[in-house]
């Protein structure tokens, strides 16, 4: 059940798709939307080494960058408000610091929507991508729906299941939230053992059936990140569901290699579970 959706208005090339899919989900589920207008002053203030006597030029550059980013985010807010009003969706807008505000607001929302590589290239890129993502997820920002630049109808969802706690949580969260009730599901695993892989797929399929879904299943071979991307292409998946892959996330500022690989290279929306 989805009742409150948080959408990050970062003003990147991914933001229009994030707005459209968030509004579509809000219409479908009767949910409220909160738009989060974010600027990262640390990234905008960084202009690299400043030669002696060039401080005035550096300051003008910082001011220019900040003005450009302000307008990009303001344009995203205007687009968000127009889309919500046209769809008759209840909405609000919050503004503030990037990671702290996202972490705080996401605690009271069922789903957080980002532009796909906005997480790695946009306002969060002021920090190392792994540390920034770990900080968000460790702070409770989950589940995340990372949306691709080109929006496509969500008809097929590829669920990556390794048997880990993280991948199980992602699958459970996706099925319980049920964002697209008509979606066709394929559960895949990259387990090296055919016997263990078959057992994992059978257990996952049984869980899907308990939620009224009859999934396809498939065991893949090779490195998980690459194998998942290849399978998503072969099956023409519209969405990939995966766990964050991190262990002891609060003790190690680290996020799973497979999750990062998907975020960097997946051209499809990504549902990243808790």
PDB file of C-alpha atoms in Angstrom:
ATOM      1  CA  UNK A   1       0.000   0.000   0.000  1.00  0.00           C
ATOM      2  CA  UNK A   2       1.424   3.379  -1.030  1.00  0.00           C
ATOM      3  CA  UNK A   3       0.050   6.485   0.653  1.00  0.00           C
ATOM      4  CA  UNK A   4       2.965   8.973   0.664  1.00  0.00           C
ATOM      5  CA  UNK A   5       5.641   9.379  -2.011  1.00  0.00           C
ATOM      6  CA  UNK A   6       8.773  11.529  -1.808  1.00  0.00           C
ATOM      7  CA  UNK A   7      10.224  12.727  -5.133  1.00  0.00           C
ATOM      8  CA  UNK A   8      13.620  14.447  -5.298  1.00  0.00           C
ATOM      9  CA  UNK A   9      13.596  17.546  -7.514  1.00  0.00           C
ATOM     10  CA  UNK A  10      17.305  17.784  -8.328  1.00  0.00           C
ATOM     11  CA  UNK A  11      16.909  19.605 -11.632  1.00  0.00           C
ATOM     12  CA  UNK A  12      18.890  16.992 -13.601  1.00  0.00           C
ATOM     13  CA  UNK A  13      17.956  15.398 -16.921  1.00  0.00           C
ATOM     14  CA  UNK A  14      16.341  12.559 -14.933  1.00  0.00           C
ATOM     15  CA  UNK A  15      14.004  14.798 -12.919  1.00  0.00           C
ATOM     16  CA  UNK A  16      11.132  15.028 -15.478  1.00  0.00           C
ATOM     17  CA  UNK A  17      10.845  11.218 -15.548  1.00  0.00           C
ATOM     18  CA  UNK A  18      10.931  11.075 -11.745  1.00  0.00           C
ATOM     19  CA  UNK A  19       8.088  13.591 -11.590  1.00  0.00           C
ATOM     20  CA  UNK A  20       5.976  11.765 -14.179  1.00  0.00           C
ATOM     21  CA  UNK A  21       6.293   8.334 -12.572  1.00  0.00           C
ATOM     22  CA  UNK A  22       5.699   9.724  -9.066  1.00  0.00           C
ATOM     23  CA  UNK A  23       2.519  11.493 -10.230  1.00  0.00           C
ATOM     24  CA  UNK A  24       1.366   8.349 -12.049  1.00  0.00           C
ATOM     25  CA  UNK A  25       1.854   6.241  -8.897  1.00  0.00           C
ATOM     26  CA  UNK A  26       0.131   8.864  -6.739  1.00  0.00           C
ATOM     27  CA  UNK A  27      -2.884   8.835  -9.073  1.00  0.00           C
ATOM     28  CA  UNK A  28      -2.973   5.040  -9.111  1.00  0.00           C
ATOM     29  CA  UNK A  29      -2.767   4.628  -5.327  1.00  0.00           C
ATOM     30  CA  UNK A  30      -4.480   7.794  -4.115  1.00  0.00           C
ATOM     31  CA  UNK A  31      -1.194   8.887  -2.528  1.00  0.00           C
ATOM     32  CA  UNK A  32       0.157  12.287  -1.483  1.00  0.00           C
ATOM     33  CA  UNK A  33       3.347  13.638  -3.045  1.00  0.00           C
ATOM     34  CA  UNK A  34       6.146  15.626  -1.442  1.00  0.00           C
ATOM     35  CA  UNK A  35       8.599  17.303  -3.797  1.00  0.00           C
ATOM     36  CA  UNK A  36      12.056  17.823  -2.334  1.00  0.00           C
ATOM     37  CA  UNK A  37      13.941  20.741  -3.905  1.00  0.00           C
ATOM     38  CA  UNK A  38      17.621  20.095  -3.239  1.00  0.00           C
ATOM     39  CA  UNK A  39      20.822  22.063  -3.779  1.00  0.00           C
ATOM     40  CA  UNK A  40      24.263  20.908  -2.624  1.00  0.00           C
ATOM     41  CA  UNK A  41      26.210  24.038  -1.732  1.00  0.00           C
ATOM     42  CA  UNK A  42      29.378  22.007  -1.045  1.00  0.00           C
ATOM     43  CA  UNK A  43      29.536  20.779  -4.626  1.00  0.00           C
ATOM     44  CA  UNK A  44      28.698  24.188  -6.066  1.00  0.00           C
ATOM     45  CA  UNK A  45      31.296  25.895  -3.858  1.00  0.00           C
ATOM     46  CA  UNK A  46      34.045  23.580  -5.109  1.00  0.00           C
ATOM     47  CA  UNK A  47      35.868  25.172  -8.068  1.00  0.00           C
ATOM     48  CA  UNK A  48      39.199  23.388  -7.640  1.00  0.00           C
ATOM     49  CA  UNK A  49      42.573  24.985  -6.831  1.00  0.00           C
ATOM     50  CA  UNK A  50      42.466  28.784  -7.051  1.00  0.00           C
ATOM     51  CA  UNK A  51      45.662  30.462  -8.331  1.00  0.00           C
ATOM     52  CA  UNK A  52      46.989  33.483  -6.475  1.00  0.00           C
ATOM     53  CA  UNK A  53      45.044  36.604  -7.401  1.00  0.00           C
ATOM     54  CA  UNK A  54      42.126  34.644  -8.885  1.00  0.00           C
ATOM     55  CA  UNK A  55      39.867  34.561  -5.832  1.00  0.00           C
ATOM     56  CA  UNK A  56      37.480  37.160  -7.283  1.00  0.00           C
ATOM     57  CA  UNK A  57      37.062  35.106 -10.467  1.00  0.00           C
ATOM     58  CA  UNK A  58      36.487  31.957  -8.388  1.00  0.00           C
ATOM     59  CA  UNK A  59      33.812  33.741  -6.388  1.00  0.00           C
ATOM     60  CA  UNK A  60      32.056  34.887  -9.574  1.00  0.00           C
ATOM     61  CA  UNK A  61      32.173  31.305 -10.867  1.00  0.00           C
ATOM     62  CA  UNK A  62      30.644  29.982  -7.633  1.00  0.00           C
ATOM     63  CA  UNK A  63      27.904  32.613  -7.784  1.00  0.00           C
ATOM     64  CA  UNK A  64      27.170  31.774 -11.422  1.00  0.00           C
ATOM     65  CA  UNK A  65      27.019  28.020 -10.741  1.00  0.00           C
ATOM     66  CA  UNK A  66      24.719  28.519  -7.802  1.00  0.00           C
ATOM     67  CA  UNK A  67      22.421  30.748  -9.843  1.00  0.00           C
ATOM     68  CA  UNK A  68      22.222  28.194 -12.664  1.00  0.00           C
ATOM     69  CA  UNK A  69      21.459  25.352 -10.247  1.00  0.00           C
ATOM     70  CA  UNK A  70      18.871  27.451  -8.425  1.00  0.00           C
ATOM     71  CA  UNK A  71      17.028  28.049 -11.697  1.00  0.00           C
ATOM     72  CA  UNK A  72      17.237  24.363 -12.670  1.00  0.00           C
ATOM     73  CA  UNK A  73      15.717  23.323  -9.349  1.00  0.00           C
ATOM     74  CA  UNK A  74      13.126  26.119  -9.476  1.00  0.00           C
ATOM     75  CA  UNK A  75      12.099  24.929 -12.954  1.00  0.00           C
ATOM     76  CA  UNK A  76      11.772  21.374 -11.605  1.00  0.00           C
ATOM     77  CA  UNK A  77       9.538  22.637  -8.775  1.00  0.00           C
ATOM     78  CA  UNK A  78       7.312  24.464 -11.269  1.00  0.00           C
ATOM     79  CA  UNK A  79       7.045  21.329 -13.426  1.00  0.00           C
ATOM     80  CA  UNK A  80       6.226  19.265 -10.328  1.00  0.00           C
ATOM     81  CA  UNK A  81       3.467  21.621  -9.183  1.00  0.00           C
ATOM     82  CA  UNK A  82       1.906  21.800 -12.656  1.00  0.00           C
ATOM     83  CA  UNK A  83       1.936  18.005 -13.039  1.00  0.00           C
ATOM     84  CA  UNK A  84       0.349  17.482  -9.619  1.00  0.00           C
ATOM     85  CA  UNK A  85      -2.320  20.125 -10.212  1.00  0.00           C
ATOM     86  CA  UNK A  86      -3.180  18.703 -13.644  1.00  0.00           C
ATOM     87  CA  UNK A  87      -3.592  15.232 -12.128  1.00  0.00           C
ATOM     88  CA  UNK A  88      -5.441  16.443  -9.042  1.00  0.00           C
ATOM     89  CA  UNK A  89      -2.783  14.970  -6.747  1.00  0.00           C
ATOM     90  CA  UNK A  90      -2.293  16.350  -3.228  1.00  0.00           C
ATOM     91  CA  UNK A  91       1.247  17.704  -2.971  1.00  0.00           C
ATOM     92  CA  UNK A  92       3.706  19.852  -1.038  1.00  0.00           C
ATOM     93  CA  UNK A  93       7.277  21.085  -1.573  1.00  0.00           C
ATOM     94  CA  UNK A  94      10.152  21.053   0.917  1.00  0.00           C
ATOM     95  CA  UNK A  95      13.529  22.737   0.460  1.00  0.00           C
ATOM     96  CA  UNK A  96      16.873  22.284   2.172  1.00  0.00           C
ATOM     97  CA  UNK A  97      20.202  20.460   2.452  1.00  0.00           C
ATOM     98  CA  UNK A  98      20.555  17.329   0.363  1.00  0.00           C
ATOM     99  CA  UNK A  99      21.247  14.185   2.365  1.00  0.00           C
ATOM    100  CA  UNK A 100      20.005  15.388   5.761  1.00  0.00           C
ATOM    101  CA  UNK A 101      16.641  16.504   4.378  1.00  0.00           C
ATOM    102  CA  UNK A 102      16.169  13.421   2.194  1.00  0.00           C
ATOM    103  CA  UNK A 103      16.927  11.177   5.157  1.00  0.00           C
ATOM    104  CA  UNK A 104      14.577  13.089   7.451  1.00  0.00           C
ATOM    105  CA  UNK A 105      11.651  13.310   5.018  1.00  0.00           C
ATOM    106  CA  UNK A 106      11.899   9.750   3.696  1.00  0.00           C
ATOM    107  CA  UNK A 107      11.126   8.331   7.137  1.00  0.00           C
ATOM    108  CA  UNK A 108       7.533   9.447   6.735  1.00  0.00           C
ATOM    109  CA  UNK A 109       7.062   8.280   3.149  1.00  0.00           C
ATOM    110  CA  UNK A 110       6.456   4.841   1.676  1.00  0.00           C
ATOM    111  CA  UNK A 111       8.649   5.349  -1.393  1.00  0.00           C
ATOM    112  CA  UNK A 112      11.409   7.757  -2.434  1.00  0.00           C
ATOM    113  CA  UNK A 113      11.758   8.531  -6.161  1.00  0.00           C
ATOM    114  CA  UNK A 114      15.057   9.719  -7.661  1.00  0.00           C
ATOM    115  CA  UNK A 115      16.385  10.138 -11.144  1.00  0.00           C
ATOM    116  CA  UNK A 116      18.502   7.019 -11.789  1.00  0.00           C
ATOM    117  CA  UNK A 117      22.046   8.395 -12.038  1.00  0.00           C
ATOM    118  CA  UNK A 118      21.134  11.632 -10.278  1.00  0.00           C
ATOM    119  CA  UNK A 119      22.211   9.725  -7.178  1.00  0.00           C
ATOM    120  CA  UNK A 120      25.726   9.361  -8.572  1.00  0.00           C
ATOM    121  CA  UNK A 121      26.060  12.396 -10.851  1.00  0.00           C
ATOM    122  CA  UNK A 122      23.751  14.999  -9.346  1.00  0.00           C
ATOM    123  CA  UNK A 123      23.627  16.749  -5.977  1.00  0.00           C
ATOM    124  CA  UNK A 124      24.908  13.741  -4.046  1.00  0.00           C
ATOM    125  CA  UNK A 125      28.107  13.541  -6.073  1.00  0.00           C
ATOM    126  CA  UNK A 126      29.779  16.013  -3.720  1.00  0.00           C
ATOM    127  CA  UNK A 127      30.516  12.947  -1.626  1.00  0.00           C
ATOM    128  CA  UNK A 128      32.016   9.708  -2.876  1.00  0.00           C
ATOM    129  CA  UNK A 129      29.083   7.865  -4.450  1.00  0.00           C
ATOM    130  CA  UNK A 130      29.372   4.807  -2.177  1.00  0.00           C
ATOM    131  CA  UNK A 131      29.505   6.935   0.974  1.00  0.00           C
ATOM    132  CA  UNK A 132      26.608   9.118  -0.165  1.00  0.00           C
ATOM    133  CA  UNK A 133      24.366   6.167  -0.989  1.00  0.00           C
ATOM    134  CA  UNK A 134      25.299   4.343   2.209  1.00  0.00           C
ATOM    135  CA  UNK A 135      24.541   7.471   4.199  1.00  0.00           C
ATOM    136  CA  UNK A 136      21.090   7.693   2.631  1.00  0.00           C
ATOM    137  CA  UNK A 137      20.186   4.016   2.958  1.00  0.00           C
ATOM    138  CA  UNK A 138      21.752   3.761   6.408  1.00  0.00           C
ATOM    139  CA  UNK A 139      19.652   6.764   7.404  1.00  0.00           C
ATOM    140  CA  UNK A 140      16.467   4.963   6.412  1.00  0.00           C
ATOM    141  CA  UNK A 141      15.975   6.092   2.803  1.00  0.00           C
ATOM    142  CA  UNK A 142      14.319   3.009   1.364  1.00  0.00           C
ATOM    143  CA  UNK A 143      12.774   1.727  -0.733  1.00  0.00           C
ATOM    144  CA  UNK A 144      14.149   3.837  -3.563  1.00  0.00           C
ATOM    145  CA  UNK A 145      12.706   3.963  -7.065  1.00  0.00           C
ATOM    146  CA  UNK A 146      15.513   5.228  -9.324  1.00  0.00           C
ATOM    147  CA  UNK A 147      13.972   6.274 -12.626  1.00  0.00           C
ATOM    148  CA  UNK A 148      15.649   6.216 -16.053  1.00  0.00           C
ATOM    149  CA  UNK A 149      15.791   9.282 -18.291  1.00  0.00           C
ATOM    150  CA  UNK A 150      13.447   7.671 -20.816  1.00  0.00           C
ATOM    151  CA  UNK A 151      10.209   6.685 -19.111  1.00  0.00           C
ATOM    152  CA  UNK A 152       8.532   3.468 -20.237  1.00  0.00           C
ATOM    153  CA  UNK A 153       5.333   1.741 -19.057  1.00  0.00           C
ATOM    154  CA  UNK A 154       6.123  -0.716 -16.251  1.00  0.00           C
ATOM    155  CA  UNK A 155       4.798  -4.040 -17.528  1.00  0.00           C
ATOM    156  CA  UNK A 156       7.670  -6.417 -16.676  1.00  0.00           C
ATOM    157  CA  UNK A 157       9.646  -6.483 -13.409  1.00  0.00           C
ATOM    158  CA  UNK A 158      12.856  -8.498 -13.071  1.00  0.00           C
ATOM    159  CA  UNK A 159      13.471  -9.425  -9.420  1.00  0.00           C
ATOM    160  CA  UNK A 160      17.051 -10.283  -8.470  1.00  0.00           C
ATOM    161  CA  UNK A 161      17.091 -12.821  -5.626  1.00  0.00           C
ATOM    162  CA  UNK A 162      20.320 -14.185  -4.171  1.00  0.00           C
ATOM    163  CA  UNK A 163      18.932 -15.640  -0.964  1.00  0.00           C
ATOM    164  CA  UNK A 164      20.468 -12.770   1.035  1.00  0.00           C
ATOM    165  CA  UNK A 165      18.453 -10.836   3.593  1.00  0.00           C
ATOM    166  CA  UNK A 166      18.740  -7.702   1.458  1.00  0.00           C
ATOM    167  CA  UNK A 167      17.416  -9.312  -1.717  1.00  0.00           C
ATOM    168  CA  UNK A 168      14.580 -10.981   0.232  1.00  0.00           C
ATOM    169  CA  UNK A 169      13.599  -7.642   1.758  1.00  0.00           C
ATOM    170  CA  UNK A 170      13.599  -5.971  -1.653  1.00  0.00           C
ATOM    171  CA  UNK A 171      11.340  -8.673  -3.090  1.00  0.00           C
ATOM    172  CA  UNK A 172       8.988  -8.525  -0.083  1.00  0.00           C
ATOM    173  CA  UNK A 173       8.844  -4.740  -0.155  1.00  0.00           C
ATOM    174  CA  UNK A 174       8.068  -4.660  -3.878  1.00  0.00           C
ATOM    175  CA  UNK A 175       5.294  -7.250  -3.586  1.00  0.00           C
ATOM    176  CA  UNK A 176       3.791  -5.694  -0.474  1.00  0.00           C
ATOM    177  CA  UNK A 177       3.788  -2.135  -1.829  1.00  0.00           C
ATOM    178  CA  UNK A 178       2.477  -3.498  -5.150  1.00  0.00           C
ATOM    179  CA  UNK A 179       3.145  -0.291  -7.107  1.00  0.00           C
ATOM    180  CA  UNK A 180       2.021  -1.816 -10.431  1.00  0.00           C
ATOM    181  CA  UNK A 181      -0.572  -4.541  -9.764  1.00  0.00           C
ATOM    182  CA  UNK A 182      -0.648  -5.747 -13.393  1.00  0.00           C
ATOM    183  CA  UNK A 183       3.129  -6.147 -13.740  1.00  0.00           C
ATOM    184  CA  UNK A 184       4.537  -9.462 -14.981  1.00  0.00           C
ATOM    185  CA  UNK A 185       7.288 -10.833 -12.717  1.00  0.00           C
ATOM    186  CA  UNK A 186      10.415 -12.856 -13.424  1.00  0.00           C
ATOM    187  CA  UNK A 187      12.587 -13.890 -10.456  1.00  0.00           C
ATOM    188  CA  UNK A 188      16.232 -14.626 -11.245  1.00  0.00           C
ATOM    189  CA  UNK A 189      19.232 -15.803  -9.250  1.00  0.00           C
ATOM    190  CA  UNK A 190      22.937 -15.937 -10.062  1.00  0.00           C
ATOM    191  CA  UNK A 191      23.734 -18.709  -7.591  1.00  0.00           C
ATOM    192  CA  UNK A 192      26.609 -20.896  -8.809  1.00  0.00           C
ATOM    193  CA  UNK A 193      24.987 -24.107  -7.547  1.00  0.00           C
ATOM    194  CA  UNK A 194      22.173 -25.395  -9.754  1.00  0.00           C
ATOM    195  CA  UNK A 195      20.594 -27.225  -6.821  1.00  0.00           C
ATOM    196  CA  UNK A 196      20.740 -24.260  -4.449  1.00  0.00           C
ATOM    197  CA  UNK A 197      19.660 -21.853  -7.182  1.00  0.00           C
ATOM    198  CA  UNK A 198      16.624 -24.007  -7.963  1.00  0.00           C
ATOM    199  CA  UNK A 199      15.688 -24.116  -4.283  1.00  0.00           C
ATOM    200  CA  UNK A 200      15.956 -20.332  -3.951  1.00  0.00           C
ATOM    201  CA  UNK A 201      13.803 -19.802  -7.028  1.00  0.00           C
ATOM    202  CA  UNK A 202      11.187 -22.263  -5.802  1.00  0.00           C
ATOM    203  CA  UNK A 203      10.982 -20.501  -2.432  1.00  0.00           C
ATOM    204  CA  UNK A 204      10.753 -17.079  -4.084  1.00  0.00           C
ATOM    205  CA  UNK A 205       8.041 -18.268  -6.479  1.00  0.00           C
ATOM    206  CA  UNK A 206       6.026 -19.632  -3.563  1.00  0.00           C
ATOM    207  CA  UNK A 207       6.254 -16.266  -1.819  1.00  0.00           C
ATOM    208  CA  UNK A 208       5.110 -14.487  -4.988  1.00  0.00           C
ATOM    209  CA  UNK A 209       2.123 -16.835  -5.264  1.00  0.00           C
ATOM    210  CA  UNK A 210       1.161 -15.981  -1.681  1.00  0.00           C
ATOM    211  CA  UNK A 211       0.799 -12.405  -2.981  1.00  0.00           C
ATOM    212  CA  UNK A 212      -1.328 -13.457  -5.915  1.00  0.00           C
ATOM    213  CA  UNK A 213       1.481 -13.484  -8.508  1.00  0.00           C
ATOM    214  CA  UNK A 214       2.611 -16.363 -10.714  1.00  0.00           C
ATOM    215  CA  UNK A 215       6.227 -15.537 -11.568  1.00  0.00           C
ATOM    216  CA  UNK A 216       8.604 -16.888 -14.152  1.00  0.00           C
ATOM    217  CA  UNK A 217      11.957 -18.039 -12.749  1.00  0.00           C
ATOM    218  CA  UNK A 218      15.429 -18.341 -14.226  1.00  0.00           C
ATOM    219  CA  UNK A 219      18.952 -19.132 -12.961  1.00  0.00           C
ATOM    220  CA  UNK A 220      21.651 -16.939 -14.497  1.00  0.00           C
ATOM    221  CA  UNK A 221      25.386 -17.463 -14.780  1.00  0.00           C
ATOM    222  CA  UNK A 222      28.257 -15.011 -14.500  1.00  0.00           C
ATOM    223  CA  UNK A 223      28.907 -11.902 -12.433  1.00  0.00           C
ATOM    224  CA  UNK A 224      25.572 -10.798 -10.905  1.00  0.00           C
ATOM    225  CA  UNK A 225      25.602  -7.178 -12.088  1.00  0.00           C
ATOM    226  CA  UNK A 226      26.425  -8.003 -15.705  1.00  0.00           C
ATOM    227  CA  UNK A 227      24.160 -11.083 -15.756  1.00  0.00           C
ATOM    228  CA  UNK A 228      21.209  -9.042 -14.483  1.00  0.00           C
ATOM    229  CA  UNK A 229      21.694  -6.341 -17.089  1.00  0.00           C
ATOM    230  CA  UNK A 230      21.936  -8.927 -19.886  1.00  0.00           C
ATOM    231  CA  UNK A 231      18.795 -10.689 -18.656  1.00  0.00           C
ATOM    232  CA  UNK A 232      16.929  -7.384 -18.362  1.00  0.00           C
ATOM    233  CA  UNK A 233      17.759  -6.737 -22.004  1.00  0.00           C
ATOM    234  CA  UNK A 234      16.882 -10.231 -23.228  1.00  0.00           C
ATOM    235  CA  UNK A 235      13.552 -10.259 -21.415  1.00  0.00           C
ATOM    236  CA  UNK A 236      12.886  -6.564 -22.159  1.00  0.00           C
ATOM    237  CA  UNK A 237      12.283  -5.816 -18.477  1.00  0.00           C
ATOM    238  CA  UNK A 238      10.843  -2.399 -17.657  1.00  0.00           C
ATOM    239  CA  UNK A 239      12.070  -2.450 -14.057  1.00  0.00           C
ATOM    240  CA  UNK A 240      14.798  -4.221 -12.047  1.00  0.00           C
ATOM    241  CA  UNK A 241      14.181  -5.011  -8.360  1.00  0.00           C
ATOM    242  CA  UNK A 242      17.283  -5.537  -6.207  1.00  0.00           C
ATOM    243  CA  UNK A 243      18.502  -5.368  -2.618  1.00  0.00           C
ATOM    244  CA  UNK A 244      21.147  -2.825  -1.692  1.00  0.00           C
ATOM    245  CA  UNK A 245      23.607  -5.696  -1.211  1.00  0.00           C
ATOM    246  CA  UNK A 246      25.360  -4.120   1.728  1.00  0.00           C
ATOM    247  CA  UNK A 247      26.251  -5.966   4.890  1.00  0.00           C
ATOM    248  CA  UNK A 248      26.735  -4.182   8.203  1.00  0.00           C
ATOM    249  CA  UNK A 249      25.771  -0.987   6.396  1.00  0.00           C
ATOM    250  CA  UNK A 250      25.775   1.124   9.541  1.00  0.00           C
ATOM    251  CA  UNK A 251      29.266  -0.093  10.463  1.00  0.00           C
ATOM    252  CA  UNK A 252      30.791   0.153   6.978  1.00  0.00           C
ATOM    253  CA  UNK A 253      30.023   3.090   4.696  1.00  0.00           C
ATOM    254  CA  UNK A 254      29.594   0.712   1.813  1.00  0.00           C
ATOM    255  CA  UNK A 255      26.886  -0.296  -0.594  1.00  0.00           C
ATOM    256  CA  UNK A 256      26.775  -3.511  -2.540  1.00  0.00           C
ATOM    257  CA  UNK A 257      28.781  -3.816  -5.749  1.00  0.00           C
ATOM    258  CA  UNK A 258      25.831  -5.224  -7.679  1.00  0.00           C
ATOM    259  CA  UNK A 259      23.542  -2.359  -6.632  1.00  0.00           C
ATOM    260  CA  UNK A 260      26.127   0.247  -7.658  1.00  0.00           C
ATOM    261  CA  UNK A 261      26.735  -1.543 -10.970  1.00  0.00           C
ATOM    262  CA  UNK A 262      23.016  -1.455 -11.711  1.00  0.00           C
ATOM    263  CA  UNK A 263      22.728   2.212 -10.806  1.00  0.00           C
ATOM    264  CA  UNK A 264      25.649   3.128 -13.056  1.00  0.00           C
ATOM    265  CA  UNK A 265      24.768   1.011 -16.074  1.00  0.00           C
ATOM    266  CA  UNK A 266      21.075   0.108 -15.978  1.00  0.00           C
ATOM    267  CA  UNK A 267      19.019   2.016 -18.543  1.00  0.00           C
ATOM    268  CA  UNK A 268      15.826   0.885 -16.838  1.00  0.00           C
ATOM    269  CA  UNK A 269      14.159   2.005 -13.622  1.00  0.00           C
ATOM    270  CA  UNK A 270      15.585   0.359 -10.505  1.00  0.00           C
ATOM    271  CA  UNK A 271      13.609  -0.496  -7.351  1.00  0.00           C
ATOM    272  CA  UNK A 272      16.233  -0.649  -4.603  1.00  0.00           C
ATOM    273  CA  UNK A 273      14.934  -2.321  -1.467  1.00  0.00           C
ATOM    274  CA  UNK A 274      15.866  -1.837   2.198  1.00  0.00           C
TER     275      UNK A 274
END
